[in-house]
Amino acid sequence: MPGGIRNTAGGIVRSSVAVGVATLLALAAFVVQAPELVLAAAQGCVTPGSAGPNATLTGIVNSYYPATASAASGATAIALGASLPAGATPIAAGDLLLVIQIQDADIQGTNAITYGDGATGRGSTGLRSTGLYEYVSATSAVPVGGGTVNIAGTGGGGGLVNSYDFSAAVTATHGLRTFQVIRVPQYASATVAAGLTAAAWDGAAHAGGILAIDVAGALNLNSQTISVNQLGFKGGLGVIQAGPLNGNTGTDYVVPSQNGAHGYKAEGIAGTPRFLYDAMAAAAVNGAADGYPVGDAARGAPGNAGGGGTDADPVINDENSGGGG
């Protein structure tokens, strides 16, 4: 995901990679405001400081809603699924929302050096909307169970600036296309306590992995470390396999999972594979089907994810090709 620094209400947004998913943290050290937030506040669409003064920030403060349908530029409504984590604060009219595209990249799915970007065995043929984000205001409420949120933004007709894509289908050129809407709490002033963090990215629910706050006045960092380490995209699962079932070779870039050989690819901007490892929970995460074009195993690296590794002797799969991407 793109890194960088951008002004926002009451401070700066710092954007960086957190195991593949952007981390957004709004600091209150400056008074420069992003144009879209200035406009929203002027229209009375958001309520700066609505979460109150002197807040102590710890744990998970955001609510994460996965989108369930694409939203075009200028749209004033977004269809949302159930929020996470459990006990999350529902969206209310006047809330500040962050809309961000997480997965949308296209890849070349051939079992050759053309895998990925069409030339190098890795990467993508197009990022599409991956990494695009903007702040909008909620003009309607949404319960934790999901629904349609009406929004006001700075795009055409008072809607979205960007277009955002959603598709659960795996095709010849892409895996999942996902974006999410995050409720951003608005504090008048706040102090960071130990444990402020994000909910882990959930590749099945298509949400999480981002920390975002808005502070209108003073924000005391209180010498605390704010970490979202290992809360983003997950790595591939290391699996012991006994040899090929379908003619794998020592030069494979992509084959279906459970073919009997090779390591499994990791999760990233081009999709979510079937077999993953959750480092925080020290547990396997198993999906129902392969999530990348052609398959989830072998060395081809899709998008920004790691490749799975290709065993040089797939007949017995004994050349220690490595675990997951």
Coordinates of N, CA and C in Angstrom, one line a residue, residues 82-283:
A82 N -21.6 -6.8 8.1 CA -21.5 -6.7 9.5 C -20.1 -6.2 9.9
S83 N -20.1 -5.4 11.0 CA -18.9 -4.8 11.5 C -18.1 -5.7 12.3
L84 N -16.8 -5.4 12.5 CA -16.0 -6.1 13.4 C -15.1 -5.0 14.1
P85 N -14.6 -5.3 15.3 CA -14.7 -6.5 16.1 C -16.0 -6.6 16.8
A86 N -16.2 -7.6 17.6 CA -17.4 -7.8 18.4 C -17.5 -6.6 19.4
G87 N -18.6 -6.0 19.6 CA -18.8 -4.9 20.5 C -18.4 -3.6 19.9
A88 N -18.2 -3.5 18.6 CA -17.8 -2.3 17.9 C -18.9 -1.2 18.0
T89 N -18.5 0.0 18.0 CA -19.5 1.1 18.1 C -20.2 1.3 16.7
P90 N -21.5 1.2 16.6 CA -22.1 1.4 15.3 C -22.0 2.8 14.7
I91 N -22.1 2.9 13.4 CA -22.1 4.2 12.7 C -23.3 5.0 13.0
A92 N -23.1 6.3 13.3 CA -24.2 7.2 13.6 C -24.1 8.4 12.6
A93 N -25.2 9.0 12.3 CA -25.1 10.2 11.5 C -24.2 11.3 12.1
G94 N -23.4 11.9 11.3 CA -22.4 12.8 11.8 C -21.0 12.2 12.1
D95 N -20.9 10.9 12.0 CA -19.6 10.2 12.2 C -18.7 10.5 11.0
L96 N -17.4 10.5 11.3 CA -16.3 10.6 10.3 C -16.0 9.2 9.9
L97 N -15.9 9.0 8.6 CA -15.7 7.7 8.0 C -14.5 7.7 7.1
L98 N -13.7 6.6 7.1 CA -12.6 6.5 6.2 C -12.9 5.3 5.2
V99 N -12.9 5.7 3.9 CA -13.2 4.7 2.9 C -11.9 4.3 2.2
I100 N -11.5 3.0 2.2 CA -10.2 2.7 1.6 C -10.3 1.3 0.9
Q101 N -9.7 1.3 -0.3 CA -9.6 0.1 -1.2 C -8.4 -0.7 -0.7
I102 N -8.6 -2.0 -0.3 CA -7.5 -2.8 0.2 C -7.0 -3.7 -0.9
Q103 N -7.8 -4.4 -1.6 CA -7.4 -5.4 -2.6 C -8.1 -5.1 -3.9
D104 N -7.3 -4.9 -5.0 CA -7.9 -4.6 -6.3 C -7.0 -4.8 -7.5
A105 N -5.8 -5.4 -7.2 CA -4.8 -5.5 -8.3 C -5.1 -6.7 -9.2
D106 N -4.8 -6.5 -10.5 CA -4.8 -7.5 -11.5 C -3.5 -8.2 -11.6
I107 N -3.5 -9.5 -11.9 CA -2.2 -10.2 -12.1 C -2.3 -11.1 -13.4
Q108 N -1.2 -11.5 -13.9 CA -1.1 -12.5 -15.0 C -1.0 -13.8 -14.3
G109 N -1.9 -14.7 -14.6 CA -2.0 -16.0 -13.9 C -1.3 -17.2 -14.6
T110 N -0.4 -16.9 -15.5 CA 0.2 -18.0 -16.3 C 1.3 -18.8 -15.5
N111 N 1.5 -20.0 -15.7 CA 2.5 -20.8 -15.0 C 3.8 -20.7 -15.8
A112 N 4.4 -19.5 -15.7 CA 5.6 -19.2 -16.5 C 6.2 -17.9 -15.9
I113 N 7.4 -17.5 -16.4 CA 8.0 -16.2 -16.0 C 7.1 -15.0 -16.2
T114 N 6.0 -15.2 -17.0 CA 5.1 -14.1 -17.2 C 4.1 -14.0 -16.0
Y115 N 4.2 -14.8 -15.0 CA 3.3 -14.7 -13.9 C 3.4 -13.4 -13.2
G116 N 2.4 -12.8 -12.7 CA 2.4 -11.6 -11.9 C 2.3 -10.4 -12.9
D117 N 3.4 -9.8 -13.2 CA 3.4 -8.5 -14.0 C 3.5 -8.8 -15.5
G118 N 3.6 -10.1 -15.9 CA 3.7 -10.4 -17.3 C 5.2 -10.5 -17.8
A119 N 6.1 -10.4 -16.8 CA 7.5 -10.5 -17.3 C 8.5 -11.0 -16.3
T120 N 8.2 -10.9 -15.0 CA 9.2 -11.2 -14.0 C 8.8 -12.3 -13.0
G121 N 7.7 -12.9 -13.1 CA 7.2 -13.9 -12.1 C 6.7 -13.3 -10.8
R122 N 6.5 -12.0 -10.8 CA 6.0 -11.4 -9.5 C 5.3 -10.1 -9.9
G123 N 4.6 -9.5 -8.9 CA 4.0 -8.2 -9.1 C 2.6 -8.3 -9.7
S124 N 2.2 -7.2 -10.4 CA 0.8 -7.1 -10.9 C 0.8 -6.4 -12.3
T125 N -0.2 -6.6 -13.0 CA -0.3 -5.9 -14.3 C -1.1 -4.6 -14.2
G126 N -1.7 -4.4 -13.0 CA -2.3 -3.1 -12.8 C -2.8 -3.0 -11.3
L127 N -2.6 -1.9 -10.7 CA -3.1 -1.7 -9.3 C -4.5 -1.3 -9.2
R128 N -5.1 -0.8 -10.3 CA -6.5 -0.3 -10.3 C -6.7 0.7 -9.1
S129 N -7.7 0.4 -8.3 CA -7.9 1.4 -7.2 C -7.2 1.0 -5.9
T130 N -6.3 0.0 -5.9 CA -5.7 -0.4 -4.7 C -5.0 0.8 -4.0
G131 N -5.3 1.0 -2.7 CA -4.7 2.1 -1.9 C -5.4 3.4 -1.9
L132 N -6.4 3.6 -2.8 CA -7.1 4.8 -2.8 C -7.9 5.0 -1.5
Y133 N -8.0 6.1 -0.9 CA -8.8 6.3 0.3 C -9.3 7.8 0.4
E134 N -10.3 8.0 1.1 CA -10.8 9.4 1.4 C -11.6 9.4 2.6
Y135 N -11.8 10.6 3.2 CA -12.7 10.8 4.4 C -14.0 11.3 3.9
V136 N -15.1 10.7 4.5 CA -16.5 11.2 4.2 C -17.2 11.3 5.5
S137 N -18.4 11.9 5.5 CA -19.2 11.9 6.7 C -20.4 11.0 6.5
A138 N -20.9 10.4 7.6 CA -22.1 9.6 7.6 C -23.3 10.5 7.7
T139 N -24.3 10.3 6.9 CA -25.5 11.1 7.0 C -26.7 10.2 7.4
S140 N -26.4 8.9 7.7 CA -27.4 8.0 8.2 C -26.7 7.0 9.2
A141 N -27.4 6.3 10.0 CA -26.9 5.3 10.9 C -26.8 3.9 10.3
V142 N -25.9 3.1 10.8 CA -25.8 1.7 10.4 C -25.5 0.9 11.6
P143 N -26.3 -0.1 11.9 CA -26.1 -1.0 13.0 C -24.9 -1.9 12.8
V144 N -24.5 -2.6 13.8 CA -23.3 -3.4 13.7 C -23.5 -4.6 12.8
G145 N -24.8 -4.9 12.5 CA -25.1 -6.0 11.6 C -24.9 -5.6 10.1
G146 N -24.7 -4.3 9.8 CA -24.5 -3.9 8.5 C -25.7 -3.2 7.9
G147 N -25.6 -2.8 6.6 CA -26.7 -2.1 6.0 C -26.1 -1.1 5.0
T148 N -26.9 -0.2 4.6 CA -26.5 0.9 3.7 C -26.2 2.2 4.4
V149 N -25.0 2.7 4.3 CA -24.7 4.0 4.9 C -24.8 5.1 3.8
N150 N -25.5 6.1 4.1 CA -25.5 7.3 3.3 C -24.4 8.2 3.7
I151 N -23.7 8.8 2.7 CA -22.5 9.6 3.0 C -22.5 10.9 2.3
A152 N -21.7 11.9 2.8 CA -21.5 13.1 2.1 C -20.0 13.3 1.9
G153 N -19.6 13.5 0.7 CA -18.2 13.7 0.4 C -17.9 14.9 -0.4
T154 N -16.7 14.9 -1.0 CA -16.3 16.1 -1.9 C -16.2 15.7 -3.3
G155 N -16.8 14.6 -3.7 CA -16.8 14.2 -5.1 C -18.0 14.9 -5.8
G156 N -18.3 14.5 -7.1 CA -19.4 15.0 -7.8 C -20.7 14.8 -7.1
G157 N -21.6 15.8 -7.0 CA -22.9 15.6 -6.4 C -22.8 15.4 -4.9
G158 N -21.6 15.8 -4.3 CA -21.5 15.6 -2.9 C -21.3 14.2 -2.4
G159 N -20.7 13.3 -3.3 CA -20.5 11.9 -3.0 C -19.0 11.6 -3.0
L160 N -18.7 10.4 -3.3 CA -17.3 9.9 -3.3 C -16.4 10.6 -4.4
V161 N -15.2 10.8 -4.0 CA -14.2 11.3 -5.0 C -13.8 10.1 -5.9
N162 N -13.4 9.0 -5.3 CA -12.9 7.8 -6.0 C -14.0 6.8 -6.2
S163 N -13.7 5.9 -7.2 CA -14.5 4.7 -7.3 C -13.9 3.5 -6.6
Y164 N -14.7 2.7 -5.9 CA -14.2 1.6 -5.1 C -14.8 0.3 -5.6
D165 N -14.0 -0.8 -5.7 CA -14.4 -2.0 -6.3 C -14.6 -3.1 -5.3
F166 N -15.6 -3.9 -5.5 CA -15.8 -5.2 -4.7 C -16.2 -6.3 -5.6
S167 N -15.6 -7.4 -5.4 CA -15.9 -8.7 -6.1 C -15.4 -9.8 -5.4
A168 N -16.2 -10.8 -5.1 CA -15.8 -12.0 -4.4 C -15.3 -13.1 -5.4
A169 N -15.4 -12.8 -6.7 CA -15.1 -13.8 -7.7 C -13.6 -13.9 -7.9
V170 N -13.1 -15.1 -8.2 CA -11.7 -15.3 -8.6 C -11.8 -15.6 -10.1
T171 N -11.1 -14.7 -10.9 CA -11.1 -14.9 -12.4 C -9.7 -15.2 -12.9
A172 N -9.6 -15.2 -14.2 CA -8.3 -15.4 -14.8 C -7.3 -14.3 -14.6
T173 N -7.7 -13.2 -14.1 CA -6.8 -12.0 -14.0 C -6.8 -11.4 -12.6
H174 N -7.7 -11.9 -11.7 CA -7.7 -11.3 -10.3 C -8.3 -12.2 -9.3
G175 N -7.9 -11.9 -8.0 CA -8.6 -12.6 -6.9 C -9.7 -11.6 -6.3
L176 N -9.8 -11.6 -5.0 CA -10.8 -10.7 -4.4 C -10.5 -9.3 -4.7
R177 N -11.6 -8.5 -4.8 CA -11.5 -7.0 -4.9 C -12.3 -6.6 -3.6
T178 N -11.6 -5.9 -2.7 CA -12.3 -5.5 -1.4 C -11.9 -4.1 -1.0
F179 N -12.9 -3.5 -0.4 CA -12.7 -2.2 0.3 C -13.5 -2.2 1.6
Q180 N -13.2 -1.3 2.4 CA -13.8 -1.2 3.7 C -14.1 0.3 4.1
V181 N -15.1 0.4 5.0 CA -15.5 1.7 5.6 C -15.2 1.6 7.1
I182 N -14.4 2.6 7.6 CA -14.0 2.5 9.0 C -14.5 3.8 9.7
R183 N -15.2 3.5 10.8 CA -15.7 4.6 11.7 C -14.5 5.2 12.4
V184 N -14.2 6.5 12.3 CA -13.1 7.1 12.9 C -13.6 8.0 14.1
P185 N -13.2 7.6 15.3 CA -13.7 8.4 16.5 C -13.1 9.8 16.4
Q186 N -13.9 10.8 16.9 CA -13.5 12.2 16.8 C -13.4 12.7 18.3
Y187 N -12.2 12.9 18.7 CA -12.0 13.4 20.1 C -11.7 14.9 20.2
A188 N -12.1 15.5 21.2 CA -11.8 16.9 21.4 C -10.3 17.0 21.9
S189 N -9.9 16.1 22.8 CA -8.5 15.9 23.2 C -8.4 14.5 23.7
A190 N -7.1 14.0 23.7 CA -6.9 12.6 24.0 C -5.5 12.3 24.5
T191 N -5.4 11.2 25.3 CA -4.1 10.8 25.7 C -3.9 9.3 25.4
V192 N -2.8 8.9 24.7 CA -2.6 7.6 24.3 C -2.1 6.8 25.5
A193 N -2.8 5.6 25.8 CA -2.4 4.7 26.9 C -1.8 3.5 26.2
A194 N -1.3 2.6 27.0 CA -0.7 1.3 26.5 C -1.8 0.5 25.8
G195 N -1.4 -0.1 24.7 CA -2.3 -1.0 24.0 C -3.2 -0.5 22.9
L196 N -3.0 0.8 22.5 CA -3.8 1.3 21.4 C -3.4 0.6 20.2
T197 N -4.4 0.1 19.4 CA -4.0 -0.8 18.3 C -5.2 -0.8 17.3
A198 N -5.0 -1.7 16.3 CA -6.1 -1.9 15.3 C -6.6 -3.3 15.5
A199 N -7.8 -3.6 14.9 CA -8.3 -4.9 14.8 C -7.5 -5.6 13.7
A200 N -7.1 -6.8 13.8 CA -6.4 -7.5 12.8 C -7.2 -7.6 11.5
W201 N -6.5 -7.5 10.4 CA -7.1 -7.7 9.1 C -7.7 -9.1 9.0
D202 N -9.0 -9.2 8.6 CA -9.6 -10.4 8.4 C -9.9 -10.6 7.0
G203 N -9.2 -11.6 6.3 CA -9.3 -11.8 4.9 C -10.6 -12.5 4.5
A204 N -11.3 -13.0 5.5 CA -12.6 -13.6 5.2 C -13.7 -12.6 5.3
A205 N -13.6 -11.7 6.3 CA -14.6 -10.6 6.4 C -14.2 -9.4 5.6
H206 N -13.0 -9.3 5.1 CA -12.5 -8.2 4.3 C -12.5 -6.9 5.0
A207 N -12.0 -6.9 6.3 CA -12.0 -5.6 7.0 C -10.9 -5.7 8.1
G208 N -10.5 -4.6 8.7 CA -9.5 -4.5 9.7 C -8.2 -4.0 9.3
G209 N -7.2 -4.1 10.2 CA -5.8 -3.8 9.8 C -5.4 -2.4 9.8
I210 N -6.3 -1.4 10.2 CA -6.0 0.0 10.1 C -6.4 0.7 11.4
L211 N -5.5 1.6 11.9 CA -5.8 2.4 13.0 C -6.0 3.8 12.6
A212 N -7.1 4.5 12.8 CA -7.3 5.9 12.4 C -8.1 6.6 13.5
I213 N -7.6 7.8 13.9 CA -8.3 8.6 14.9 C -8.2 10.0 14.5
D214 N -9.2 10.8 15.0 CA -9.2 12.3 14.7 C -9.3 13.0 16.0
V215 N -8.3 13.9 16.3 CA -8.3 14.7 17.5 C -8.3 16.2 17.2
A216 N -9.3 16.9 17.6 CA -9.4 18.3 17.3 C -8.5 19.2 18.1
G217 N -8.2 18.8 19.3 CA -7.3 19.6 20.1 C -6.0 18.9 20.4
A218 N -5.6 18.8 21.7 CA -4.3 18.2 22.1 C -4.4 16.7 22.1
L219 N -3.3 16.1 21.5 CA -3.2 14.7 21.6 C -1.8 14.4 22.3
N220 N -1.9 13.8 23.5 CA -0.7 13.4 24.3 C -0.3 12.0 24.0
L221 N 0.8 11.8 23.3 CA 1.3 10.5 22.9 C 1.8 9.7 24.1
N222 N 2.1 10.4 25.2 CA 2.3 9.8 26.5 C 3.5 8.8 26.5
S223 N 4.4 9.0 25.5 CA 5.6 8.1 25.4 C 5.2 6.7 25.1
Q224 N 4.1 6.5 24.5 CA 3.6 5.1 24.3 C 4.0 4.7 22.8
T225 N 4.2 3.4 22.7 CA 4.4 2.8 21.4 C 3.1 2.4 20.8
I226 N 2.8 2.8 19.6 CA 1.5 2.4 18.9 C 1.9 1.4 17.8
S227 N 1.5 0.2 17.9 CA 1.9 -0.8 17.0 C 0.7 -1.6 16.4
V228 N 0.8 -1.8 15.1 CA -0.1 -2.7 14.4 C 0.7 -3.8 13.7
N229 N 1.8 -4.1 14.3 CA 2.7 -5.2 13.7 C 1.9 -6.5 13.7
Q230 N 2.0 -7.2 12.5 CA 1.4 -8.5 12.2 C -0.1 -8.4 12.2
L231 N -0.7 -7.3 12.1 CA -2.2 -7.1 12.0 C -2.7 -6.9 10.6
G232 N -1.8 -7.0 9.6 CA -2.2 -6.8 8.3 C -2.4 -8.1 7.5
F233 N -2.0 -8.1 6.2 CA -2.1 -9.3 5.4 C -1.3 -10.5 6.0
K234 N -1.8 -11.7 5.9 CA -1.2 -12.8 6.5 C -0.2 -13.6 5.5
G235 N 0.7 -14.3 6.1 CA 1.7 -15.1 5.3 C 1.1 -16.4 4.9
G236 N 1.7 -17.1 4.0 CA 1.3 -18.4 3.5 C 1.5 -19.4 4.6
L237 N 0.7 -20.5 4.6 CA 0.9 -21.6 5.5 C 1.9 -22.6 5.0
G238 N 2.8 -23.0 5.9 CA 3.8 -24.0 5.5 C 3.1 -25.4 5.7
V239 N 3.1 -26.2 4.7 CA 2.5 -27.5 4.7 C 3.4 -28.6 4.2
I240 N 3.5 -29.7 4.9 CA 4.3 -30.8 4.5 C 3.5 -31.6 3.4
Q241 N 4.1 -31.8 2.2 CA 3.4 -32.5 1.1 C 4.3 -33.6 0.7
A242 N 3.6 -34.6 0.1 CA 4.3 -35.9 -0.2 C 4.7 -36.1 -1.7
G243 N 4.4 -35.1 -2.6 CA 4.7 -35.3 -4.0 C 3.5 -35.0 -4.8
P244 N 3.7 -34.8 -6.2 CA 2.7 -34.3 -7.0 C 1.6 -35.3 -7.3
L245 N 0.4 -34.7 -7.4 CA -0.8 -35.5 -7.9 C -1.1 -35.2 -9.3
N246 N -0.6 -34.1 -9.8 CA -1.0 -33.6 -11.2 C 0.1 -33.1 -12.0
G247 N 1.3 -33.8 -12.0 CA 2.4 -33.4 -12.9 C 3.1 -32.1 -12.6
N248 N 3.3 -31.7 -11.4 CA 4.1 -30.5 -11.1 C 5.5 -30.7 -11.6
T249 N 6.2 -29.5 -11.8 CA 7.5 -29.5 -12.3 C 8.4 -28.7 -11.4
G250 N 9.7 -28.7 -11.5 CA 10.6 -27.9 -10.7 C 10.7 -26.5 -11.2
T251 N 9.9 -26.1 -12.2 CA 10.0 -24.7 -12.6 C 8.6 -24.0 -12.5
D252 N 7.7 -24.6 -11.8 CA 6.3 -24.1 -11.7 C 6.3 -22.7 -11.0
Y253 N 5.5 -21.8 -11.5 CA 5.2 -20.5 -10.9 C 3.9 -20.5 -10.2
V254 N 2.9 -21.3 -10.7 CA 1.6 -21.3 -10.0 C 0.9 -22.7 -10.4
V255 N 0.4 -23.3 -9.3 CA -0.4 -24.6 -9.5 C -1.5 -24.5 -8.4
P256 N -2.5 -25.3 -8.6 CA -3.5 -25.3 -7.5 C -3.0 -25.8 -6.2
S257 N -3.5 -25.4 -5.1 CA -3.1 -25.9 -3.8 C -3.4 -27.4 -3.7
Q258 N -2.8 -28.0 -2.8 CA -3.0 -29.5 -2.5 C -2.7 -30.3 -3.8
N259 N -1.8 -29.8 -4.7 CA -1.3 -30.6 -5.8 C -0.3 -31.6 -5.4
G260 N 0.2 -31.5 -4.1 CA 1.2 -32.5 -3.7 C 2.6 -31.9 -3.5
A261 N 2.9 -30.7 -4.0 CA 4.2 -30.1 -4.0 C 4.1 -28.6 -3.9
H262 N 5.3 -28.0 -3.6 CA 5.5 -26.6 -3.5 C 4.8 -25.9 -2.3
G263 N 5.4 -24.7 -2.0 CA 4.9 -23.9 -0.9 C 3.7 -23.1 -1.3
Y264 N 3.0 -22.5 -0.3 CA 1.8 -21.7 -0.6 C 2.1 -20.2 -0.6
K265 N 1.4 -19.5 -1.5 CA 1.6 -18.0 -1.6 C 0.9 -17.3 -0.4
A266 N 1.3 -16.0 -0.2 CA 0.8 -15.2 0.9 C -0.3 -14.4 0.4
E267 N -0.9 -13.6 1.3 CA -2.1 -12.7 1.0 C -1.5 -11.3 0.6
G268 N -2.3 -10.6 -0.2 CA -1.9 -9.3 -0.6 C -2.9 -8.6 -1.4
I269 N -2.5 -7.6 -2.1 CA -3.4 -6.7 -2.8 C -4.1 -7.3 -4.0
A270 N -3.6 -8.5 -4.4 CA -4.3 -9.2 -5.5 C -5.2 -10.3 -5.1
G271 N -5.4 -10.5 -3.7 CA -6.3 -11.5 -3.3 C -5.9 -12.2 -2.0
T272 N -6.8 -13.1 -1.5 CA -6.6 -13.9 -0.3 C -6.5 -15.3 -0.7
P273 N -5.4 -16.0 -0.5 CA -5.3 -17.4 -0.8 C -6.0 -18.3 0.2
R274 N -6.0 -19.6 -0.1 CA -6.8 -20.6 0.7 C -6.1 -20.9 2.0
F275 N -4.8 -21.0 2.0 CA -4.1 -21.5 3.2 C -3.2 -20.4 3.7
L276 N -3.5 -19.9 4.9 CA -2.7 -18.8 5.5 C -2.3 -19.2 6.9
Y277 N -1.3 -18.4 7.4 CA -0.9 -18.5 8.8 C -1.1 -17.2 9.6
D278 N -1.8 -17.3 10.7 CA -2.0 -16.1 11.5 C -0.9 -16.1 12.6
A279 N 0.1 -15.3 12.4 CA 1.2 -15.2 13.3 C 0.8 -14.8 14.7
M280 N -0.2 -13.9 14.9 CA -0.6 -13.4 16.2 C -1.3 -14.6 17.0
A281 N -2.1 -15.3 16.3 CA -2.8 -16.4 16.9 C -2.1 -17.7 16.9
A282 N -0.9 -17.8 16.1 CA -0.2 -19.0 15.9 C -1.1 -20.1 15.5
A283 N -1.9 -19.8 14.4 CA -2.8 -20.8 14.0 C -3.0 -20.7 12.5

